[in-house]
Short mmCIF file of C-alpha atoms in Angstrom, two decimals:
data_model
loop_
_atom_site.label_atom_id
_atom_site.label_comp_id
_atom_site.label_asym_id
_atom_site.label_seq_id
_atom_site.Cartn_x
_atom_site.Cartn_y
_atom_site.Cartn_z
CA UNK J 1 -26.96 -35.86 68.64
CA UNK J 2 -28.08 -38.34 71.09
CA UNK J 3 -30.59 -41.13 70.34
CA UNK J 4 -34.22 -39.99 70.59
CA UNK J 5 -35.99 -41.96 73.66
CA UNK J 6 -38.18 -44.50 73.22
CA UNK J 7 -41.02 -42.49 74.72
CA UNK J 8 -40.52 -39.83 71.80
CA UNK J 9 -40.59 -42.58 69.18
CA UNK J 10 -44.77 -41.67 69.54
CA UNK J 11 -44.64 -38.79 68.97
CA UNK J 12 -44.93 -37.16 65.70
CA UNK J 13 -41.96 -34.44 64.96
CA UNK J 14 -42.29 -34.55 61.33
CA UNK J 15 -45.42 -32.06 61.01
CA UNK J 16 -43.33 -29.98 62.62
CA UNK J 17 -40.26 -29.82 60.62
CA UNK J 18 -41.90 -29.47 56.83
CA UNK J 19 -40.37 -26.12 55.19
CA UNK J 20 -42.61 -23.42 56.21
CA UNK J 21 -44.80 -24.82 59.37
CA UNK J 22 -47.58 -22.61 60.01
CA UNK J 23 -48.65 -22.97 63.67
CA UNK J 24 -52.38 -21.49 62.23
CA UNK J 25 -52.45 -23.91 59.62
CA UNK J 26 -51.58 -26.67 62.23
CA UNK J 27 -54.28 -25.55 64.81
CA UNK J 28 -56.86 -25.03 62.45
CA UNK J 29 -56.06 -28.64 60.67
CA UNK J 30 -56.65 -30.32 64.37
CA UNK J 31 -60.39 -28.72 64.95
CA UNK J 32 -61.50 -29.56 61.96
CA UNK J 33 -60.07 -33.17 63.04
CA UNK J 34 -62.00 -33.03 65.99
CA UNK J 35 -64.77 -31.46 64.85
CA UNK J 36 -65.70 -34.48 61.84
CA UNK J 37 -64.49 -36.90 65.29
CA UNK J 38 -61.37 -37.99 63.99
CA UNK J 39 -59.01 -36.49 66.82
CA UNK J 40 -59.60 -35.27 70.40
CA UNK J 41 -58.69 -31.72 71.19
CA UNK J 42 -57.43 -32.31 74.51
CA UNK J 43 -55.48 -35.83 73.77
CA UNK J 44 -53.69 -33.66 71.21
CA UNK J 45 -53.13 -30.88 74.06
CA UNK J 46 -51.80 -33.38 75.97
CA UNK J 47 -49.46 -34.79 73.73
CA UNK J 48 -48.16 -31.76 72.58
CA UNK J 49 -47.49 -30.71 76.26
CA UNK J 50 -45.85 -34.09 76.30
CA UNK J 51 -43.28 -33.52 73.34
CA UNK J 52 -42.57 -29.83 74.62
CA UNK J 53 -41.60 -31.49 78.14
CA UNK J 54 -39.52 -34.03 76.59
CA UNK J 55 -37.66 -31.58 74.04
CA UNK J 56 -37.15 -29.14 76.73
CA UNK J 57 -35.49 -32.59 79.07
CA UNK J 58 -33.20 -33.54 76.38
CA UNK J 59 -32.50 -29.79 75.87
CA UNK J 60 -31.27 -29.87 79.05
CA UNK J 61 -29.64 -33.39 78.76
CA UNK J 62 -27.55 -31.87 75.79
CA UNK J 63 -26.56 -28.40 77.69
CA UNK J 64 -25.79 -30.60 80.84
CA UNK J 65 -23.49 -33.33 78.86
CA UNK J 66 -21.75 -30.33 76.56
CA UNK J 67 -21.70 -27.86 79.26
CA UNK J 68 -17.53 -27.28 78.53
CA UNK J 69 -17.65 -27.28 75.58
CA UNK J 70 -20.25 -24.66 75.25
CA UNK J 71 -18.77 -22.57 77.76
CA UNK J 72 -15.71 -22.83 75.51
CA UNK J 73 -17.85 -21.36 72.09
CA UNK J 74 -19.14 -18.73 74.09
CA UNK J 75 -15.71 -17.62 75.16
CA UNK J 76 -14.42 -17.90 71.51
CA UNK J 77 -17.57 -15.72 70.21
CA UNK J 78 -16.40 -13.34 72.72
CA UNK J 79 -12.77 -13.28 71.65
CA UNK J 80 -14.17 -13.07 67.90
CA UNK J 81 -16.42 -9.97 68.40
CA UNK J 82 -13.31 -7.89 70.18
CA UNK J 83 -11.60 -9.57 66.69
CA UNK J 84 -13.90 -8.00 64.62
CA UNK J 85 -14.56 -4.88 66.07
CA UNK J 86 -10.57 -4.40 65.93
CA UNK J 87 -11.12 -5.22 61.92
CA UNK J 88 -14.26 -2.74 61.64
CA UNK J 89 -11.99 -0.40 63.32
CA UNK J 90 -8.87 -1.30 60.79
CA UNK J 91 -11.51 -0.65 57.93
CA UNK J 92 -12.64 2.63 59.29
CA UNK J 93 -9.34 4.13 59.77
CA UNK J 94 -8.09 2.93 56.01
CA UNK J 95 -11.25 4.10 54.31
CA UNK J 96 -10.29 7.64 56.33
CA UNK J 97 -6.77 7.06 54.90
CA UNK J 98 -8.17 6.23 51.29
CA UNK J 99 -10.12 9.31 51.50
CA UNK J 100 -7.20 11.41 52.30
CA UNK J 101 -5.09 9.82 49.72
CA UNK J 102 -8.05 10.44 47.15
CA UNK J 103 -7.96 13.73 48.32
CA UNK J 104 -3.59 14.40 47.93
CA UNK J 105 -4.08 12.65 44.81
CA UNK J 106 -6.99 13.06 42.31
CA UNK J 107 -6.76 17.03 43.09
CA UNK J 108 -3.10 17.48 41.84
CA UNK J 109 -4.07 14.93 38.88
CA UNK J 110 -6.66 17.09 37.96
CA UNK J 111 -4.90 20.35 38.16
CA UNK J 112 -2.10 18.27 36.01
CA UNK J 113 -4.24 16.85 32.92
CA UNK J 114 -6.04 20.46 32.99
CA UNK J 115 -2.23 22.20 32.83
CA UNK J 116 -1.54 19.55 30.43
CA UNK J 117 -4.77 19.86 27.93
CA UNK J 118 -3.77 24.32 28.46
CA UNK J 119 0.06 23.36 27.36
CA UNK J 120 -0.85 21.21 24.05
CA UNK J 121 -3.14 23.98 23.29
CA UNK J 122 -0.51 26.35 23.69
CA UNK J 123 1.93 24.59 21.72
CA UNK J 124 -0.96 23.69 18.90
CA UNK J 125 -1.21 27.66 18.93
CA UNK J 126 2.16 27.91 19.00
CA UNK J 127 2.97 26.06 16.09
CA UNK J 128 0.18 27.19 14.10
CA UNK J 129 1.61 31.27 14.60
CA UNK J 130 5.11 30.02 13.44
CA UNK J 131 3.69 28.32 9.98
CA UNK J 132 1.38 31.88 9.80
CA UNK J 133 3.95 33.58 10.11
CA UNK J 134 6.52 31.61 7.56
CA UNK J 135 3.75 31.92 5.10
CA UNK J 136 3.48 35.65 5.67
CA UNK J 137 7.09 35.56 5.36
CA UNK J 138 7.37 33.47 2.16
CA UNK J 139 4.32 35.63 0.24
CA UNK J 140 6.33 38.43 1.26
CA UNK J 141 9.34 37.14 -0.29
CA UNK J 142 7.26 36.07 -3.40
CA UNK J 143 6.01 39.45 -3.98
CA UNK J 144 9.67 40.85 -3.89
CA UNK J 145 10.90 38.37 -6.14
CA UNK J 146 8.66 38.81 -8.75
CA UNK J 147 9.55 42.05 -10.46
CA UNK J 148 12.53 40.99 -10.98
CA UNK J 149 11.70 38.76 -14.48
CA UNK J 150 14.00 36.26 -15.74
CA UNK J 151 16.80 36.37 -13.15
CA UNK J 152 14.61 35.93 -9.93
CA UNK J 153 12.16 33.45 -11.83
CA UNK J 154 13.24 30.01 -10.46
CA UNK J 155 13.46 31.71 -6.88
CA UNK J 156 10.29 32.62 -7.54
CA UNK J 157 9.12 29.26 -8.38
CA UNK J 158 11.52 27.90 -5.57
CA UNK J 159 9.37 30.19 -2.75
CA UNK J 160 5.96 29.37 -4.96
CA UNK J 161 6.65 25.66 -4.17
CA UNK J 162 7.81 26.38 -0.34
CA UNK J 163 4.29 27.93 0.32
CA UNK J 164 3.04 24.68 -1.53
CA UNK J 165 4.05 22.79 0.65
CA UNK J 166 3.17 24.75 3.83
CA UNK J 167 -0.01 24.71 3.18
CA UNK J 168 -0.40 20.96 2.14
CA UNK J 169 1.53 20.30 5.97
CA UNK J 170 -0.67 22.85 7.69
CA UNK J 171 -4.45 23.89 7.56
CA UNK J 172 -4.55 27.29 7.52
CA UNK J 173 -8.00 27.56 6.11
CA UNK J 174 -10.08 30.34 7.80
CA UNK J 175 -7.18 32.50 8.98
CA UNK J 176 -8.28 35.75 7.04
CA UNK J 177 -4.91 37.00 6.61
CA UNK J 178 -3.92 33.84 5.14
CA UNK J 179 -7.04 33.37 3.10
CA UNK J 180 -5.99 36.48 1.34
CA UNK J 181 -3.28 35.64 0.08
CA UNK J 182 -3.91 32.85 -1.05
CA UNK J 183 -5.84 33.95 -3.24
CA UNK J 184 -3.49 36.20 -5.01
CA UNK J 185 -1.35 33.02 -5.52
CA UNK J 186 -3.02 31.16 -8.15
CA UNK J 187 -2.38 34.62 -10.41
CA UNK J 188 0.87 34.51 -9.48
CA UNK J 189 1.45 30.85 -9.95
CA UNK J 190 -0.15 31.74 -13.71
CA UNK J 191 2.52 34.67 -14.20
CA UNK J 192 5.56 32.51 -13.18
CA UNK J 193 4.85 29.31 -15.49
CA UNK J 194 3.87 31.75 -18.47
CA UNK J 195 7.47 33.40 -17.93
CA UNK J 196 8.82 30.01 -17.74
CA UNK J 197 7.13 28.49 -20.75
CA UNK J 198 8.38 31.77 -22.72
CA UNK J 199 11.76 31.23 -21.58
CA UNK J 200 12.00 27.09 -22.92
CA UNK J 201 11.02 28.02 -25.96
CA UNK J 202 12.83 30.96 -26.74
CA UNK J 203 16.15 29.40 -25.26
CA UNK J 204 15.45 26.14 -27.41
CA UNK J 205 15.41 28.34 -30.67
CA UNK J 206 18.48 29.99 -29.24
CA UNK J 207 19.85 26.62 -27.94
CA UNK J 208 20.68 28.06 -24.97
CA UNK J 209 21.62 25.37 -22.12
CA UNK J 210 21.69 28.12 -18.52
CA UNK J 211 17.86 29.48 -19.48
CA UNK J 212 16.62 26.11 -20.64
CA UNK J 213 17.90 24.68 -16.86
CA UNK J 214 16.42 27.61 -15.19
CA UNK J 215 13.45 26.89 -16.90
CA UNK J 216 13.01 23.54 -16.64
CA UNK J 217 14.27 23.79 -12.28
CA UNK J 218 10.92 26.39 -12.49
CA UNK J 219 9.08 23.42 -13.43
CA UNK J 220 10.75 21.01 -11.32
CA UNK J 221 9.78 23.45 -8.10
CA UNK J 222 6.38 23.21 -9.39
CA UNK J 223 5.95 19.69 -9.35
CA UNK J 224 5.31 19.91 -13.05
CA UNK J 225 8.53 19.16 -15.20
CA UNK J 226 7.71 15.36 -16.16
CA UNK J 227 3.99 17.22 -17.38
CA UNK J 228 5.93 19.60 -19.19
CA UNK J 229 8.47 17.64 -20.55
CA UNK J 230 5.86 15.46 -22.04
CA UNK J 231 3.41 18.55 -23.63
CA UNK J 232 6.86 19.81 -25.31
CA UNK J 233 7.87 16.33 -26.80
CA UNK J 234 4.35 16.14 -27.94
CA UNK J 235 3.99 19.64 -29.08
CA UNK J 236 7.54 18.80 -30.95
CA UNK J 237 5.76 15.93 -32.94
CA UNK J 238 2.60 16.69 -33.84
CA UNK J 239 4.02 19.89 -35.36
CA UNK J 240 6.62 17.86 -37.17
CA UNK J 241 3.89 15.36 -37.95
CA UNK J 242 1.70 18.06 -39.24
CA UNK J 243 4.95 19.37 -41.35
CA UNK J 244 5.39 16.38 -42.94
CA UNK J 245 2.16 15.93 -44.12
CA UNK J 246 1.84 19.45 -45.46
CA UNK J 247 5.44 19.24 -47.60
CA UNK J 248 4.02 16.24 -49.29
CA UNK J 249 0.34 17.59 -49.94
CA UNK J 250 -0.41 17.23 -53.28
CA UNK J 251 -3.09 19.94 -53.30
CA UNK J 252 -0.55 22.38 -51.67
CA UNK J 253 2.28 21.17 -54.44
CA UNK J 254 -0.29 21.86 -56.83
CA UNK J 255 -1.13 25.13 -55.21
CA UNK J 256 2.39 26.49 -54.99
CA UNK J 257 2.98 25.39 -58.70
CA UNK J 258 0.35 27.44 -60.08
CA UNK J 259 1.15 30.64 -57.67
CA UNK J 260 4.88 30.15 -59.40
CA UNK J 261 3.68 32.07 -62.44
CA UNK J 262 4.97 29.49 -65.02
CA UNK J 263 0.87 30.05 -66.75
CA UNK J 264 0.22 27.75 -69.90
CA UNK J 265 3.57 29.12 -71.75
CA UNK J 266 5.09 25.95 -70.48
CA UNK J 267 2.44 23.71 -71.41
CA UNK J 268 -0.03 23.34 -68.54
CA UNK J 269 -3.45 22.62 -68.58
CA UNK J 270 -5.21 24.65 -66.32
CA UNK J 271 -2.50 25.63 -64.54
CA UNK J 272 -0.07 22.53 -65.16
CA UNK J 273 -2.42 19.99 -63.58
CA UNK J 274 -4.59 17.51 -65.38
CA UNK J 275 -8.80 18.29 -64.39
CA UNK J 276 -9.17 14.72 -64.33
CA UNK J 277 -7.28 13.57 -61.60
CA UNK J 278 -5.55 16.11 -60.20
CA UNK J 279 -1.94 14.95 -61.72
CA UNK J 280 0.66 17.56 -63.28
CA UNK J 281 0.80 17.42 -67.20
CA UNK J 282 3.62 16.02 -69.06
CA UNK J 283 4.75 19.95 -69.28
CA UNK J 284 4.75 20.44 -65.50
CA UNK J 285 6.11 17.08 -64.11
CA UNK J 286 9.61 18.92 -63.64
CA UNK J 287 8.10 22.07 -61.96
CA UNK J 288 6.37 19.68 -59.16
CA UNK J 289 9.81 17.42 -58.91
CA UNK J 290 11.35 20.23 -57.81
CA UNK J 291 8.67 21.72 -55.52
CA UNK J 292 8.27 18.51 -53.67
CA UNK J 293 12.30 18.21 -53.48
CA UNK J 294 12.64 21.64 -52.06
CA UNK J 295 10.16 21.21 -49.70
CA UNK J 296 12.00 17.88 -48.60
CA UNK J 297 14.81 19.97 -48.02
CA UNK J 298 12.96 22.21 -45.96
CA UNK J 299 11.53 19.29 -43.68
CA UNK J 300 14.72 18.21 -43.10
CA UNK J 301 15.71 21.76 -41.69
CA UNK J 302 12.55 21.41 -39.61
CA UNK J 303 13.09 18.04 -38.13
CA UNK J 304 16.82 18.41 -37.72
CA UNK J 305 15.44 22.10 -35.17
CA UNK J 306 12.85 19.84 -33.94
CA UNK J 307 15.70 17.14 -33.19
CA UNK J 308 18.02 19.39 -31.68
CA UNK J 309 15.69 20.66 -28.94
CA UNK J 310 14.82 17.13 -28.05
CA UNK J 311 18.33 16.61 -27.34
CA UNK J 312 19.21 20.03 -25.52
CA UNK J 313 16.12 19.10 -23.28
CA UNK J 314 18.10 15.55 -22.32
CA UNK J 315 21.52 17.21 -22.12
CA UNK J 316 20.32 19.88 -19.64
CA UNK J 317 17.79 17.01 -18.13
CA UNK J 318 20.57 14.69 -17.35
CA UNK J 319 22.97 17.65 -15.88
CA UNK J 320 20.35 19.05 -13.50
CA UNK J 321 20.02 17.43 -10.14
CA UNK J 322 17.45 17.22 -7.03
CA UNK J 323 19.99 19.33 -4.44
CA UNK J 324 18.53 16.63 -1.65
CA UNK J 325 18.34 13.40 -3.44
CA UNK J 326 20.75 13.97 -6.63
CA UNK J 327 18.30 12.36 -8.54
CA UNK J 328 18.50 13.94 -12.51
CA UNK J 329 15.58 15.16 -13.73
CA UNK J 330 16.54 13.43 -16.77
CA UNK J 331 15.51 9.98 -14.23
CA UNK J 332 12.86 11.40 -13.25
CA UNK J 333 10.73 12.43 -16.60
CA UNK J 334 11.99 9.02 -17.74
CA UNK J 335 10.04 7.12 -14.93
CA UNK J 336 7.26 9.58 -15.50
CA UNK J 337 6.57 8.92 -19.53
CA UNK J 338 7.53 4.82 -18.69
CA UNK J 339 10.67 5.27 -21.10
CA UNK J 340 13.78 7.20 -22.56
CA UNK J 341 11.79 10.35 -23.79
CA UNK J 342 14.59 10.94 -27.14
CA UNK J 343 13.34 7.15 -28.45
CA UNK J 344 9.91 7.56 -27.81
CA UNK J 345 10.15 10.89 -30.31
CA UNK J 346 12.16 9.33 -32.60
CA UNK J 347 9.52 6.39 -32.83
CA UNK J 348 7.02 8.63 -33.23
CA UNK J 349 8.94 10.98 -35.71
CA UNK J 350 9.86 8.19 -37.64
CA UNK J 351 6.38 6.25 -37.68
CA UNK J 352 4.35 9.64 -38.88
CA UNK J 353 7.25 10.09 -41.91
CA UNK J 354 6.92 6.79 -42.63
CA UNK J 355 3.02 6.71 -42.46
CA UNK J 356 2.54 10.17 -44.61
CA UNK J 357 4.79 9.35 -47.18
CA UNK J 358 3.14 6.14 -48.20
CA UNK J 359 -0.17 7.58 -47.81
CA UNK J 360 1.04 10.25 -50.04
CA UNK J 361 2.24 7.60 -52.38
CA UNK J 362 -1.08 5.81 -52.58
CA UNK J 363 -3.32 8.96 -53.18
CA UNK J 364 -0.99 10.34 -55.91
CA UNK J 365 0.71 8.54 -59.04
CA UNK J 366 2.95 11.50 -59.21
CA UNK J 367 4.40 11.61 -55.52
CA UNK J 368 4.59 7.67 -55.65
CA UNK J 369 6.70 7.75 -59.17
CA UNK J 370 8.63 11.10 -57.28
CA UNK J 371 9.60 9.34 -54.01
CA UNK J 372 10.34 5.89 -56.03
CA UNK J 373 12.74 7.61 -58.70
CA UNK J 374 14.26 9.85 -56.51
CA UNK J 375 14.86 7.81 -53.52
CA UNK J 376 19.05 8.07 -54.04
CA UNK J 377 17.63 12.06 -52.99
CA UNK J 378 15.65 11.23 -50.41
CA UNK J 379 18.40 8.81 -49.12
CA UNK J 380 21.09 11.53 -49.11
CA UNK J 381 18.40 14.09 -47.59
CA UNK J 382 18.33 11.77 -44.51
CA UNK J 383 22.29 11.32 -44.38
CA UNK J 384 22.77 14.88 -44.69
CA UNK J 385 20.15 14.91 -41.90
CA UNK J 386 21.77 13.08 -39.18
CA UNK J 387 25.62 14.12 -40.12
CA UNK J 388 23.85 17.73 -38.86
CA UNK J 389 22.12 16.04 -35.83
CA UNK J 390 24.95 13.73 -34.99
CA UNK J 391 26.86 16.93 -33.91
CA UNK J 392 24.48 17.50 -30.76
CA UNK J 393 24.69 13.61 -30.05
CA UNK J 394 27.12 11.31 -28.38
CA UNK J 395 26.97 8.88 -31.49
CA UNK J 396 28.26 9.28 -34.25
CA UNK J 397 26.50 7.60 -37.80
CA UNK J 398 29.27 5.73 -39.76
CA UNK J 399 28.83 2.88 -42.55
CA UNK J 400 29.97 0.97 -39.96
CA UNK J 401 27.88 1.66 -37.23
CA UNK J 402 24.08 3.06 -37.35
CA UNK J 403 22.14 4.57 -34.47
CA UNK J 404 18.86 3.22 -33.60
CA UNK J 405 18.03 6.07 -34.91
CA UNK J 406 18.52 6.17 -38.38
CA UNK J 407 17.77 2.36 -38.49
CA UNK J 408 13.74 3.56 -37.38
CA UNK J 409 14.14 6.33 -40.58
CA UNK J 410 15.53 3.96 -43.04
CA UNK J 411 13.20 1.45 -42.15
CA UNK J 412 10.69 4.05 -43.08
CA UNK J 413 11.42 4.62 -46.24
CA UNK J 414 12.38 0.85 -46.77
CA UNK J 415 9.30 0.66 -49.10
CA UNK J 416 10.37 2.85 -51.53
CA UNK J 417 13.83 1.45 -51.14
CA UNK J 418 12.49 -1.71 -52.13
CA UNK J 419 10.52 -0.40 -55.12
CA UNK J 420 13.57 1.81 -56.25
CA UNK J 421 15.82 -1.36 -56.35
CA UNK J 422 13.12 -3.20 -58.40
CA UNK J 423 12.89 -0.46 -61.21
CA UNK J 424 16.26 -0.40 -61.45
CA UNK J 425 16.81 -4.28 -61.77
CA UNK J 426 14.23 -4.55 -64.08
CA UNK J 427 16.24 -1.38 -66.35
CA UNK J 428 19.25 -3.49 -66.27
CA UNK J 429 17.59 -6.62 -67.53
CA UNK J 430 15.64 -4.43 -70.37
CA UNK J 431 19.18 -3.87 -71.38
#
């Protein structure tokens, strides 16, 4: 911009050019100038007609010096409306074209996801008939199967466990036809594993291997062998354990004597036992010797049955197989009770003989003096014992060789084995 001229360096632009210049305001701030004598109205119309002549000259100074170059801008404004109304018109005719495409578009995509969301439906539907259906099927086949006892019993349990499992996969709750079955399958789920538990134990008194398999695959079907497996080894000892403490009961030794009919013609005291303490008389030591001896006898008959169905269960355990994943169920009970399930019985067998026989010994001089002197018997009981139970093993029990085993039983008896040896060295150096 060209230098102001020196006239114009009086006057006095700046008022003029503060952000937001109210012509009012400036008007009104000259009268009351004039008015308290300060300014004169009419020198400031004069100068103010002044500046206005002299901005409008070197207005026209300006247009008059840039006149090309003006004329040039106002041919390029030109040139840049036609530019831009060719853009607005560009912009019309693609938002007509967007709306077109919105339109081809968004109404198929719609008619797709809503075909879509109907198909899923149709296939949830779908899928849901098919597993009503194969339940309808499989409680159809259940109720067929199960009049025909024994023989269709693990085919029963097989189809139990098939609707199991359908129903775990799928949630049939609420379907009424469904709902009433189901709830004719808990009685039925009742009736199989009563059969089942019948057949065990009457084919492990019979030692019969094919009905204690199809037992035990009833159980397996069920998802409850390793439970079962561990009720019968448990069952198997605590009756054992209660055996053993009942063939060395002195009150039922006592018992039996006096209900042998021997009276006081062979010397007993109320019955052969002293009132005192509960001991047999001098009379009757040989009467309760031979009691307590048979009844040894007899415990060894009931551990060596007890035995033997402990190892029918691993034989048959070990020889049935998952049909998918040939896993033995033998493997699998094991991993289920944390260890081989014929040594944890025979730890527990052998800790409740040892544990009865010297709290037999402790409560009674005459079972402690019986077990002591006639631990040779009681030795050859337990040989006699495993000869009979080595049959159903794979080991056999030489002098040169023991099974853990018999080590656990002789090591429960080692205390009177110990006292026996004592007696008799102290007989030999009496003579």
């Amino acid at each position: 911009m060209a230098a102001i001229p020196e006239l114009d360096s009086y006057t006095d632009y700046d008022s003029f050019l503060v952000d937001h210049f109210d012509p009012n305001t400036h008007a009104n701030s000259i009268i009351h100038q004039s008015a308290r004598g300060e300014l004169d109205i009419a020198t400031s119309l004069s100068s103010l007609s002044f500046s206005i002549d002299s901005l409008n000259k070197q207005l026209h100074e300006q247009v008059t010096t840039h006149y090309n170059d003006l004329l040039s801008q106002a041919a390029g404004i030109r040139e840049l409306e036609t530019v831009l109304k060719t853009v607005k018109a560009g912009l019309k005719a693609l938002s007509t074209s967007m709306e077109r495409l919105s339109f081809k578009i968004k109404t198929p995509f719609e008619q797709i996801q809503t075909y879509t969301i109907q198909l899923e439906r149709l296939h949830e539907a779908s899928e849901m008939l098919r597993r009503v259906l194969r339940f309808l099927y499989l409680s159809k086949r259940l109720e067929m199967q199960m009049p025909g006892g024994d023989l269709e019993l693990t085919k029963a349990a097989l189809t139990l466990s098939e609707v199991d499992t359908l129903l775990q996969e799928s949630n049939l709750e609420g379907i009424h036809v469904v709902d009433n079955e189901i709830k004719n399958l808990d009685s039925v789920r009742a009736l199989i594993v009563e059969s089942a538990d019948r057949m065990l134990q009457e084919s492990m008194d019979s030692q019969n291997q094919a009905q204690v398999g199809s037992a035990l695959q009833v159980f397996y079907s069920l998802k409850s062998l390793d439970l079962k497996i561990i009720a019968m080894t448990s069952l198997l000892s605590n009756k054992l354990h209660l055996q053993i403490k009942q063939a060395i009961d002195i009150q039922s030794i006592q018992k039996e004597a006096k209900e042998s009919g021997m009276g006081n013609s062979t010397g007993f005291v109320g019955g052969g036992v002293r009132r005192n303490n509960g001991e047999p008389s001098v009379g009757a030591t040989a009467l309760w010797t031979t009691i307590l001896w048979k009844r040894m006898e007899k415990l060894m008959d009931e551990m060596y049955s007890g035995c033997i169905k402990v190892y029918l269960l691993e034989r048959v355990l070990a020889r049935k197989r998952d049909p998918l994943t040939q896993i033995s169920f033998l493997e699998v009970v094991s991993n289920s009770m944390d260890g081989n399930m014929v040594n944890r019985f025979w730890q527990s067998l052998s800790t409740h003989f040892e544990q009865e026989l010297k709290a037999a010994a402790r409560s009674s001089q005459f079972l402690h003096q019986a077990l002591v002197d006639g631990f040779p018997r009681l030795l050859n009981l337990l040989h006699e014992f495993f000869s009979r139970v080595s049959v159903h093993t794979s080991t056999a029990t030489s002098d040169d060789f023991q099974s853990p085993e018999v080590v656990l039983m002789l090591r429960a008896i080692s205390a009177f084995e110990s006292a026996y040896k004592a007696k008799t060295a102290q007989r030999n150096n009496q003579r």
